[in-house]
mmCIF file of C-alpha atoms in Angstrom:
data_model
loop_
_atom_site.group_PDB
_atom_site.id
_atom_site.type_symbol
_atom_site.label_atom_id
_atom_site.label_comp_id
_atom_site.label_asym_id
_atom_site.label_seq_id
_atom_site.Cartn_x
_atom_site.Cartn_y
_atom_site.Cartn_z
ATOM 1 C CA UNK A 288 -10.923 -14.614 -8.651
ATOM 2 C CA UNK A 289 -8.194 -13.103 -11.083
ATOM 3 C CA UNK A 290 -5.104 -11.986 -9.143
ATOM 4 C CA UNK A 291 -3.676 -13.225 -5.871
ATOM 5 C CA UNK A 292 -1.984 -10.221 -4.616
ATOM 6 C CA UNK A 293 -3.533 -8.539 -1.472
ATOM 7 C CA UNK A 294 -6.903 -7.423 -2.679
ATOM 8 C CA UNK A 295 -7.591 -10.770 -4.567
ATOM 9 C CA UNK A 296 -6.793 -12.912 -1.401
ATOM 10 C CA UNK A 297 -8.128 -10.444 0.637
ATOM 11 C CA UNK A 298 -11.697 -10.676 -1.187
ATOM 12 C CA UNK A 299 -11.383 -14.032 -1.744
ATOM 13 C CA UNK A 300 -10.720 -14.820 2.114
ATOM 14 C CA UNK A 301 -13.702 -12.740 2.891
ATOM 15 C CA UNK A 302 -15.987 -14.389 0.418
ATOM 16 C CA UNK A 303 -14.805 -18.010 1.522
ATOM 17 C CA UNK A 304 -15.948 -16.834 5.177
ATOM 18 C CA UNK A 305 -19.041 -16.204 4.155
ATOM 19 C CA UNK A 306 -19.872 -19.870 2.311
ATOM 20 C CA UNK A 307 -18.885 -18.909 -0.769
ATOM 21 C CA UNK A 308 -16.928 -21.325 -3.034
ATOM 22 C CA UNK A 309 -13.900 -19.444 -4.249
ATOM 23 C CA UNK A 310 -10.794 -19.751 -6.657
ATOM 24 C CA UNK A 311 -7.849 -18.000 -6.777
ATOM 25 C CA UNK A 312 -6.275 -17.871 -9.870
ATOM 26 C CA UNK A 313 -2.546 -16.180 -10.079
ATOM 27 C CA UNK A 314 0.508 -17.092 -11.446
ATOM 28 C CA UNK A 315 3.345 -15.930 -9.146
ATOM 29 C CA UNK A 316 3.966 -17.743 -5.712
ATOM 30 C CA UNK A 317 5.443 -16.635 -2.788
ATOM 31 C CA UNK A 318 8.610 -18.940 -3.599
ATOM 32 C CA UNK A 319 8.732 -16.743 -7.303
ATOM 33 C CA UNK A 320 8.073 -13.305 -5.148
ATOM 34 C CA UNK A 321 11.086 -14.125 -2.879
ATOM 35 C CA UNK A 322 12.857 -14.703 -5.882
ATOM 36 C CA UNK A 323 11.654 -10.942 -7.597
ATOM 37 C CA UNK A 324 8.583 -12.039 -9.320
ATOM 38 C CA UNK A 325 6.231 -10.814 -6.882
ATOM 39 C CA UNK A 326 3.326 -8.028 -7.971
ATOM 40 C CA UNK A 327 2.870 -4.434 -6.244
ATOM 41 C CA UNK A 328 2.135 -5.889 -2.552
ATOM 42 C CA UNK A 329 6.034 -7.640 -2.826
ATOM 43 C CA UNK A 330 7.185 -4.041 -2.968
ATOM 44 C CA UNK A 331 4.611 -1.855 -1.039
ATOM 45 C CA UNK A 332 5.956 -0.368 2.069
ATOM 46 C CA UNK A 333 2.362 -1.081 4.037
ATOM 47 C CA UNK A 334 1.905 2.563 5.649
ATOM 48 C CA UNK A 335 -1.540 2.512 6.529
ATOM 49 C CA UNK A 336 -1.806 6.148 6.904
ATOM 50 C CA UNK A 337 -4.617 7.822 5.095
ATOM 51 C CA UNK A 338 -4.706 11.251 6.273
ATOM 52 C CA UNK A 339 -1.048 11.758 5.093
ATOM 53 C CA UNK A 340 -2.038 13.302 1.094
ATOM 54 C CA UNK A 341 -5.658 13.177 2.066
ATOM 55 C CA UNK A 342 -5.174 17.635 1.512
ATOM 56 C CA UNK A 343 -4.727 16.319 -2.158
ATOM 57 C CA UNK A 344 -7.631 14.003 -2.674
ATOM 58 C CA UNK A 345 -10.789 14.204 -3.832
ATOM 59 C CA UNK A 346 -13.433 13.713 -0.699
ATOM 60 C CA UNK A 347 -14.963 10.540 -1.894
ATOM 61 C CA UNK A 348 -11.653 8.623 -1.808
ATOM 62 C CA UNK A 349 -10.486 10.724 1.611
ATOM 63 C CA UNK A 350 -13.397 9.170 3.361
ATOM 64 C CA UNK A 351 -13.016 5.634 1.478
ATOM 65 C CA UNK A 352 -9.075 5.568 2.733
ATOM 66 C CA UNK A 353 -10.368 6.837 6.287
ATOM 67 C CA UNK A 354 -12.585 3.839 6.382
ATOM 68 C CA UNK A 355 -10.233 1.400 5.360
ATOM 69 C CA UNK A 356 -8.212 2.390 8.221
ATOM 70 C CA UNK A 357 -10.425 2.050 10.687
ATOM 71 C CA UNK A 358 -11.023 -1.637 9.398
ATOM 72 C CA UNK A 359 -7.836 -2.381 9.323
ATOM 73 C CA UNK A 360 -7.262 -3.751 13.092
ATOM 74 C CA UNK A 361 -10.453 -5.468 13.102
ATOM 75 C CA UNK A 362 -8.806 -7.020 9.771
ATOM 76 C CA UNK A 363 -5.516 -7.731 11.019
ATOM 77 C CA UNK A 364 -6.674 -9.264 14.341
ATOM 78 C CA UNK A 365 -9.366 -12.028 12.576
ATOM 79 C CA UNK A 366 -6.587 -13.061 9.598
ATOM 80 C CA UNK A 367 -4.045 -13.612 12.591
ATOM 81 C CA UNK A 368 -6.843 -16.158 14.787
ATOM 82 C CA UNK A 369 -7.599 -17.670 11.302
ATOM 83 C CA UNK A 370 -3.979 -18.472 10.750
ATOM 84 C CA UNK A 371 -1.715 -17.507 13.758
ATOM 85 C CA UNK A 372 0.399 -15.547 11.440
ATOM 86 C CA UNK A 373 1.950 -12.271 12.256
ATOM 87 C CA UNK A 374 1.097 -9.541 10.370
ATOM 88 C CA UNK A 375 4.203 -7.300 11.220
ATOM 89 C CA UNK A 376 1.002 -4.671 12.646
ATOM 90 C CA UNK A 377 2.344 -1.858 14.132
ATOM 91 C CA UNK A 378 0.830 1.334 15.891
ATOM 92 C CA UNK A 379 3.274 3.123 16.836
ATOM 93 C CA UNK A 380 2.281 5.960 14.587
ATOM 94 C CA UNK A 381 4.221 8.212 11.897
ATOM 95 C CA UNK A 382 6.013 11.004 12.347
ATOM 96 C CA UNK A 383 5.960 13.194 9.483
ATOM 97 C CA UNK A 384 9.698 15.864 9.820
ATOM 98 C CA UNK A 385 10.756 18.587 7.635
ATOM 99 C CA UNK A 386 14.612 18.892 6.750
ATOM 100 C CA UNK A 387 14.941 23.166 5.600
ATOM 101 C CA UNK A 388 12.657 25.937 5.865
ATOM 102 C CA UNK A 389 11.485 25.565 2.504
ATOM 103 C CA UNK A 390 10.161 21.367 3.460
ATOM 104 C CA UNK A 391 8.747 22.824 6.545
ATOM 105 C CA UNK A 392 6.749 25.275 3.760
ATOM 106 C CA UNK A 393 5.537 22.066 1.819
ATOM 107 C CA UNK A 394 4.774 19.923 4.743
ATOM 108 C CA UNK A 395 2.305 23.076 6.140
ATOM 109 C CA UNK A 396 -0.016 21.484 2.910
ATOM 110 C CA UNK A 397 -0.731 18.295 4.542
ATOM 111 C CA UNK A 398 0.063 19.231 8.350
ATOM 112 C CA UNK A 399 -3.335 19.257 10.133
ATOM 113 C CA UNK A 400 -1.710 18.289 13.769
ATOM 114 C CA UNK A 401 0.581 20.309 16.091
ATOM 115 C CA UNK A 402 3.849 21.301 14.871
ATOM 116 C CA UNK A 403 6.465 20.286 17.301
ATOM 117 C CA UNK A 404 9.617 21.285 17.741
ATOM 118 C CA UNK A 405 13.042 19.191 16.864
ATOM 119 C CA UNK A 406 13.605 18.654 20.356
ATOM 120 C CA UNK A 407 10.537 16.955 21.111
ATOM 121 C CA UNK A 408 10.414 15.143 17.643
ATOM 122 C CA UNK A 409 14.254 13.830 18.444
ATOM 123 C CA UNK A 410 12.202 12.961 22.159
ATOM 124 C CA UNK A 411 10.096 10.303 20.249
ATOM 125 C CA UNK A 412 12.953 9.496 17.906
ATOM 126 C CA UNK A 413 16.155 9.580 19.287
ATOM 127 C CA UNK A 414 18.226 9.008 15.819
ATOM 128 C CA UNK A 415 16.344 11.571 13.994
ATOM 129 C CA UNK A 416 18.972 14.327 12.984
ATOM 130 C CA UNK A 417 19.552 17.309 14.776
ATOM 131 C CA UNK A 418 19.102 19.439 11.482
ATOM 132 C CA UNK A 419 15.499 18.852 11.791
ATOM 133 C CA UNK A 420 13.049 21.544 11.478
ATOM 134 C CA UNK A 421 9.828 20.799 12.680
ATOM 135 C CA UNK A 422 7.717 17.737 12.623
ATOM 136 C CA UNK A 423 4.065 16.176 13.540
ATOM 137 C CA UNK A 424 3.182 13.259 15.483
ATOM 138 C CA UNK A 425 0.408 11.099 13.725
ATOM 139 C CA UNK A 426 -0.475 8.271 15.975
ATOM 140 C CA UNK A 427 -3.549 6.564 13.839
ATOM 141 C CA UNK A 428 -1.158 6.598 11.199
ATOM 142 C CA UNK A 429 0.019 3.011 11.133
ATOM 143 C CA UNK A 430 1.828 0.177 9.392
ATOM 144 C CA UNK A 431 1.998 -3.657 8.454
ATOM 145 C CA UNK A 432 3.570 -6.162 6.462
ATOM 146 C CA UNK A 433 2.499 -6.707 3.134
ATOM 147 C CA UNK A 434 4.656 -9.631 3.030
ATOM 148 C CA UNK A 435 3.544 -11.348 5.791
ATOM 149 C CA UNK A 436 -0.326 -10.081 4.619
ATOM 150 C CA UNK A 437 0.270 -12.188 1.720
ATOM 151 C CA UNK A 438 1.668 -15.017 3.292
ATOM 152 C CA UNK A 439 -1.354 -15.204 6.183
ATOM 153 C CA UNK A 440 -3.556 -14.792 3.129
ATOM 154 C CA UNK A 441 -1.996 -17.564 1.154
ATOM 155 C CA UNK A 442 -2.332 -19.346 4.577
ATOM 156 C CA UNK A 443 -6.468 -19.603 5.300
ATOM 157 C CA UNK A 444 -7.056 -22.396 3.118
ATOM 158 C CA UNK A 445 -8.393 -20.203 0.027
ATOM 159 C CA UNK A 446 -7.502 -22.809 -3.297
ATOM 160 C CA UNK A 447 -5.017 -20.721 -5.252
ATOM 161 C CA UNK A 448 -4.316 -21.840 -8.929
ATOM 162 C CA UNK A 449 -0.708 -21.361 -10.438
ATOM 163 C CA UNK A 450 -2.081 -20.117 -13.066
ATOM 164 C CA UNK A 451 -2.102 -17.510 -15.816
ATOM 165 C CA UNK A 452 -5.450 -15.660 -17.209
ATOM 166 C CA UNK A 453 -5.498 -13.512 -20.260
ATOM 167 C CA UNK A 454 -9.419 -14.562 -21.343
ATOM 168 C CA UNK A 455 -12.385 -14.271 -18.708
ATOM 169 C CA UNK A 456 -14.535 -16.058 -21.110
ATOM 170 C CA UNK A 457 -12.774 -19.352 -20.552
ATOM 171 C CA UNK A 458 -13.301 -19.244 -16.535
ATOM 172 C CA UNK A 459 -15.935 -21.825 -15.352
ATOM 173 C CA UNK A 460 -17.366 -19.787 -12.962
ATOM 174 C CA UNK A 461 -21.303 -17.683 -11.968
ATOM 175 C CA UNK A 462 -19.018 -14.781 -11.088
ATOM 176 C CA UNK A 463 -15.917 -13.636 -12.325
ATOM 177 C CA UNK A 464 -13.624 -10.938 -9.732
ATOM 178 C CA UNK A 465 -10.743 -8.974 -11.144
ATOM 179 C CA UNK A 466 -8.159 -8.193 -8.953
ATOM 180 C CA UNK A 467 -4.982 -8.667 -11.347
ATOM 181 C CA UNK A 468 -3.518 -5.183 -10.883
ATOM 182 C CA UNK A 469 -1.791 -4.161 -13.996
ATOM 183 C CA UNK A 470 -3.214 -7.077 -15.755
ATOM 184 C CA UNK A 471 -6.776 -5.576 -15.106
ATOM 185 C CA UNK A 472 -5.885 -3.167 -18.338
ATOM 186 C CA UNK A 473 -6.203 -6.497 -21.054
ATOM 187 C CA UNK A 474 -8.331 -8.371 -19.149
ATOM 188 C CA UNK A 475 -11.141 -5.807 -19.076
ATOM 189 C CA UNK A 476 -10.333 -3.000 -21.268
ATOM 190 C CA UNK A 477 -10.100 -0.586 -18.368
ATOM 191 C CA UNK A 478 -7.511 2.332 -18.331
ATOM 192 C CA UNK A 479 -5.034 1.351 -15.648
ATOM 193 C CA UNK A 480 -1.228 2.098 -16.179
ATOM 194 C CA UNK A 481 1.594 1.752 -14.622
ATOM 195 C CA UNK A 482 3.410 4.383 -12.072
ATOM 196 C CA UNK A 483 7.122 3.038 -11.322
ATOM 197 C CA UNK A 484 8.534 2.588 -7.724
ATOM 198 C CA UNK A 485 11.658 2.389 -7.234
ATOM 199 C CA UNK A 486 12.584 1.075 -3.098
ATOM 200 C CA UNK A 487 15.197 -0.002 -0.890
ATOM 201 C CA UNK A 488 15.386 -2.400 2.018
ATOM 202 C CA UNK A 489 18.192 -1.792 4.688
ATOM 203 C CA UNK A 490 19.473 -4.332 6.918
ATOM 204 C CA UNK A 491 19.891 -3.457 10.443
ATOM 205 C CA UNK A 492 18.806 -4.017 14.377
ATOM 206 C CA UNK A 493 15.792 -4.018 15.700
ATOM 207 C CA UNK A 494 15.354 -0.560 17.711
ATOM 208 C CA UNK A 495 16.772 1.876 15.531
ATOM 209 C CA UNK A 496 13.563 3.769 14.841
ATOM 210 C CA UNK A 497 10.257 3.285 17.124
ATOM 211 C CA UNK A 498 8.083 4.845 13.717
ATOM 212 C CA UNK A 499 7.819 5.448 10.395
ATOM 213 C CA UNK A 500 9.418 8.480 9.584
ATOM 214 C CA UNK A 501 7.638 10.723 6.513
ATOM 215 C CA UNK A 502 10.473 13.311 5.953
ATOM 216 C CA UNK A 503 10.417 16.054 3.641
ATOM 217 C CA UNK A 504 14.070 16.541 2.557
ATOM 218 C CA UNK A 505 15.252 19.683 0.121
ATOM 219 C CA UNK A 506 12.262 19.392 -1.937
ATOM 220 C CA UNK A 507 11.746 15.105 -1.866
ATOM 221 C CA UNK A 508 9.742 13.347 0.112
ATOM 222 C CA UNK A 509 10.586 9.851 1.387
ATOM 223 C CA UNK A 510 9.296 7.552 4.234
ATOM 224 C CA UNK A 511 11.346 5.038 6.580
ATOM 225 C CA UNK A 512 9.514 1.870 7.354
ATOM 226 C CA UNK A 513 11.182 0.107 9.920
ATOM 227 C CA UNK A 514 10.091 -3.518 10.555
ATOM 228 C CA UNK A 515 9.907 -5.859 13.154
ATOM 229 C CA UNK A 516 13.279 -7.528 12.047
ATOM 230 C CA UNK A 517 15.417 -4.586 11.978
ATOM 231 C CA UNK A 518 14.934 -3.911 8.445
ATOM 232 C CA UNK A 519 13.877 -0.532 7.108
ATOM 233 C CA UNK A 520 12.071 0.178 4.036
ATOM 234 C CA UNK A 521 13.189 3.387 1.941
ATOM 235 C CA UNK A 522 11.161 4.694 -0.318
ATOM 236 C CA UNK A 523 9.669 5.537 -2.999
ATOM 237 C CA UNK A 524 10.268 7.217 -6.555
ATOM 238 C CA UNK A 525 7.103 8.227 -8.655
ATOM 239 C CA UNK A 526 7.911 7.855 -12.071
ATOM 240 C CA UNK A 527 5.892 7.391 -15.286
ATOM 241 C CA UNK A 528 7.330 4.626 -16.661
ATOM 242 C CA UNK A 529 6.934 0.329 -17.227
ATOM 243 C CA UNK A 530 10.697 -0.408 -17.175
ATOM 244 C CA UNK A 531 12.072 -2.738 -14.194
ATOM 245 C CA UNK A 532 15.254 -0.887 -13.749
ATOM 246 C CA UNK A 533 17.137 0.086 -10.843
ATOM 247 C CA UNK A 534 18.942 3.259 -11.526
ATOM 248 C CA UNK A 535 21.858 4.685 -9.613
ATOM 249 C CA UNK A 536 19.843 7.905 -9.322
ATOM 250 C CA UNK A 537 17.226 6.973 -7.712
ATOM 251 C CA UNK A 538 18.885 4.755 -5.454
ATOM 252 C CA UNK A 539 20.976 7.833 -4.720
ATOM 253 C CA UNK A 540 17.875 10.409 -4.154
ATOM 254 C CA UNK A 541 16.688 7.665 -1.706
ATOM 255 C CA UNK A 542 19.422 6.779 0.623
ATOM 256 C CA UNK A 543 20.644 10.867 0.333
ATOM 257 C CA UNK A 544 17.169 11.952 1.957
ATOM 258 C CA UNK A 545 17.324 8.961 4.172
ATOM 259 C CA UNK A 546 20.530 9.317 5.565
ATOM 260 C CA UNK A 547 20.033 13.333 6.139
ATOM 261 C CA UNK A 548 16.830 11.994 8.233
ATOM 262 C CA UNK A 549 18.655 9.830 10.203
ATOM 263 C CA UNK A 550 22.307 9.466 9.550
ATOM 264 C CA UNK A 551 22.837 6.333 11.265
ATOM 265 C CA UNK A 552 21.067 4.601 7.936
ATOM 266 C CA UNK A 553 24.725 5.214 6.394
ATOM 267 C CA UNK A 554 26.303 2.450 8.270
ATOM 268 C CA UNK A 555 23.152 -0.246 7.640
ATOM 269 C CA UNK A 556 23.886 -2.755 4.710
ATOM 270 C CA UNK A 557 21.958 -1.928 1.694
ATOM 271 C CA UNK A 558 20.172 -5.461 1.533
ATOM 272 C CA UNK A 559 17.757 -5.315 -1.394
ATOM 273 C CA UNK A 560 16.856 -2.787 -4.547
ATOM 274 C CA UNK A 561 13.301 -3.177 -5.535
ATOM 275 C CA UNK A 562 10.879 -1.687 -8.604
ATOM 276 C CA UNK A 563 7.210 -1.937 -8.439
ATOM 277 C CA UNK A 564 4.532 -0.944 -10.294
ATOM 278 C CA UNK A 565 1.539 0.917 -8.644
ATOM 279 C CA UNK A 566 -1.752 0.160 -11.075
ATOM 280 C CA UNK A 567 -2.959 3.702 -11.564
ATOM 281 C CA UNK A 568 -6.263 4.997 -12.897
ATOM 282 C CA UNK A 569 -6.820 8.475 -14.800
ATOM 283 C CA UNK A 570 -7.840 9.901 -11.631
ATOM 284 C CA UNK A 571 -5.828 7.847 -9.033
ATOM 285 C CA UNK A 572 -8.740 5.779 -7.591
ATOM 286 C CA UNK A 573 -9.737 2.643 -7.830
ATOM 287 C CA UNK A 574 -11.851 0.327 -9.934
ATOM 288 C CA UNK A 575 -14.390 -0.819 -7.129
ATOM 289 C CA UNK A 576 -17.896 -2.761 -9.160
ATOM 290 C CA UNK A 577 -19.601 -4.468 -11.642
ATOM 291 C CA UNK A 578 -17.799 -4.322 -15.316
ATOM 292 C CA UNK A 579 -20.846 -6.167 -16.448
ATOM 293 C CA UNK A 580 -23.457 -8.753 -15.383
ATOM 294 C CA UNK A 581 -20.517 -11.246 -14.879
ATOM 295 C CA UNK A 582 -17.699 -9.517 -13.517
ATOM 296 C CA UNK A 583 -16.519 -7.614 -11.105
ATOM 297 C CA UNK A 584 -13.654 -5.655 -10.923
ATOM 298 C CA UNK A 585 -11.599 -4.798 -7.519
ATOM 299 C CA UNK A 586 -8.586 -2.871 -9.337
ATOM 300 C CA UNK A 587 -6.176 0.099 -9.911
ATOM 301 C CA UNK A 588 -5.190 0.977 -6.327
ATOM 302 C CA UNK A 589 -2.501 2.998 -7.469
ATOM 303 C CA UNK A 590 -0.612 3.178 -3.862
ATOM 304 C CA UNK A 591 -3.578 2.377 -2.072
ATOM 305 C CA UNK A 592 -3.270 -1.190 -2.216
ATOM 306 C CA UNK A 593 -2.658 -1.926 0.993
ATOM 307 C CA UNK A 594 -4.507 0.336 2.504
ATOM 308 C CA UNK A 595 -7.764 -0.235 1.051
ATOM 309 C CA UNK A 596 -7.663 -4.039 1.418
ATOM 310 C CA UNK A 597 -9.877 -4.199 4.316
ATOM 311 C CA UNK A 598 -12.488 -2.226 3.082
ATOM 312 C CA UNK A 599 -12.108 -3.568 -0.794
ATOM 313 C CA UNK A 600 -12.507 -7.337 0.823
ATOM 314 C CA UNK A 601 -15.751 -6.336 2.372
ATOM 315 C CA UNK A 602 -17.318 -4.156 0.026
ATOM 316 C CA UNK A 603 -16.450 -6.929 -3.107
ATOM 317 C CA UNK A 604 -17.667 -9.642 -0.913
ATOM 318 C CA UNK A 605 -20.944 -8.347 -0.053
ATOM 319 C CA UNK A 606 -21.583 -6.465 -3.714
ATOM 320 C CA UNK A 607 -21.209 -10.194 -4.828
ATOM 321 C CA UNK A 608 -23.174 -11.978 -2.231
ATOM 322 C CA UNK A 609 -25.943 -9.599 -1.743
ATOM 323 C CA UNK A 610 -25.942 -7.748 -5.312
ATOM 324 C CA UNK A 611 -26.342 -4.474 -3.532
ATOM 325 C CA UNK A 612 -23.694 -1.955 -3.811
ATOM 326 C CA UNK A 613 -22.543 -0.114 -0.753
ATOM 327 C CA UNK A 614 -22.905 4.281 -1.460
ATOM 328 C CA UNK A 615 -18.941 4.470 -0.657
ATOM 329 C CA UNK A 616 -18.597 2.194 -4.136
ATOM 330 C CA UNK A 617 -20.554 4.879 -6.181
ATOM 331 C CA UNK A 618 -17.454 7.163 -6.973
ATOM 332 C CA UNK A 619 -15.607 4.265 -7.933
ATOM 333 C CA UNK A 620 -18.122 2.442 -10.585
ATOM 334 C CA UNK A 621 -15.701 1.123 -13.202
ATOM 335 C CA UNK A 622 -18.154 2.411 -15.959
ATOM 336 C CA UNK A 623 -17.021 6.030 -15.486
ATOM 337 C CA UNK A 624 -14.411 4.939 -17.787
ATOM 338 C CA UNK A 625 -16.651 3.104 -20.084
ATOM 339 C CA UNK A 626 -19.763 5.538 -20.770
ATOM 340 C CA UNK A 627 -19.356 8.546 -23.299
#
């Protein structure tokens, strides 16, 4: 296994459960992560919520994010007996608020729930702001960790290599999985690119919101994640670039929606700035199969990562034990990018 972010570990962890004998290979610790090293997962805000752009995807990948959720916890609850680590799971649900007229017009796209009105949205979330339009209640629409994912992960006994990988021919190994991310691209030739995030983590009580908040906010959208610490994940920019910078603009666009969401964010300290890299595809869904008789590739997750580990970990897993592909894989064969 290339990679030991959370698909890797998560398909390695599933494969090891099953009898087979299983290597992680990955260069960054959790020590190096703490310290900013860490890959996509270090970042990712871990909203499990895949009906919230599903009005924008294509149906194969709809019903493959649907799955994953429904996995996920059956997923959470076996990786905590395995290691008594908590996951940071929460199902409280999302609530996805509009700021003006014009965000309650953009929101309609992906609102398939009752609207409700500000009073009942400030009901379930007292520190909403009044200026609140209109809002939905999502309850399947959950969250975890990816942090603490990782670290339960690192935790079930999997072997996990420091080590870096930039040939698959020198692995001693029947089968070879691929689950590097961005380092998919040179290891197998496969279009994935980087998509820029740029995030904040705010230090605060516990309490302050009960759910993640998806706000639409004069024309940007932004998500609160609040965690089980107090903290609260702000996020994310979209950009088109591979640089690692932090810029004072998008910190600004961030914390500006934020605040006008829930203005009590102003007086929280601003405890970390943080720039990921989603691995994107041409058409924003994964790499899920056989590359060749070899190898197998479990990449380009763009900012499904989380999300789809469940269902990535058990589809890789058996697709390698068994041989057989499951039909949700054929829409994601990494050879659509590799026949003419």
């Amino acid at each position: 296994m290339v990679g030991g972010g959370i698909i890797g570990l998560a398909v390695a962890w599933r494969l090891a459960r099953r009898g087979v004998d299983v290597t992680v290979y990955d260069p960054v610790s959790l020590a190096a992560s703490a310290g900013g090293a860490g890959g996509a997962w270090w970042v990712a805000a871990g909203m499990l919520a895949p009906g919230g752009e599903s009005v924008y995807e294509k149906p194969a990948l709809a019903a493959l994010l649907a799955e994953s959720a429904r996995r996920w916890p059956g997923f959470a609850r076996e990786l905590t007996a395995d290691t008594g680590h908590d996951l940071g799971y929460d199902d409280a649900g999302t609530l996805s608020v509009a700021l003006t007229a014009d965000d309650v017009a953009e929101a309609s796209r992906a609102w398939r729930r009752q609207r409700l009105t500000p009073t009942v949205l400030r009901d379930l979330e007292p520190a909403l702001s009044p200026r609140i339009r209109a809002g939905v209640h999502a309850p399947a629409d959950h969250q975890v960790d990816p942090r603490r994912v990782v670290a339960a992960l690192r935790a079930t006994g999997v072997p996990v290599v420091p080590q870096h990988v930039d040939d698959l021919g020198r692995l001693d190994a029947d089968r070879v999985i691929v689950a590097a991310g961005m380092g998919a691209a040179a290891l197998t030739g496969l279009p994935v690119r980087p998509v820029k995030g740029q995030l904040l983590r705010l230090r605060g009580e516990p309490g302050l919101l009960r759910h993640v908040i998806s706000g639409y906010v004069d024309g940007r959208h932004v998500y609160l994640v609040p965690r089980a610490d107090g903290d609260i994940v702000v996020g994310a920019t979209q950009e088109e670039r591979t640089d690692h910078t932090v810029t004072a603009g998008g910190v600004l666009d961030l914390l500006r929606a934020a605040v006008d969401l829930v203005p009590a964010l102003a007086e929280l300290e601003l405890a970390e700035t943080l720039v990921g890299h989603r691995p994107a595809t041409p058409d924003n869904a994964p790499l899920l199969g056989w590359l060749d008789a070899r190898t197998v590739v479990a990449a380009g997750h763009h900012r499904n990562g989380v999300l789809l580990a469940p269902l990535t970990a058990d589809l890789v897993a058996d697709l390698v034990v068994s041989g057989e592909a499951h039909p949700l894989l054929a829409a994601f064969d990494p050879g659509r990018f590799t026949c003419n």
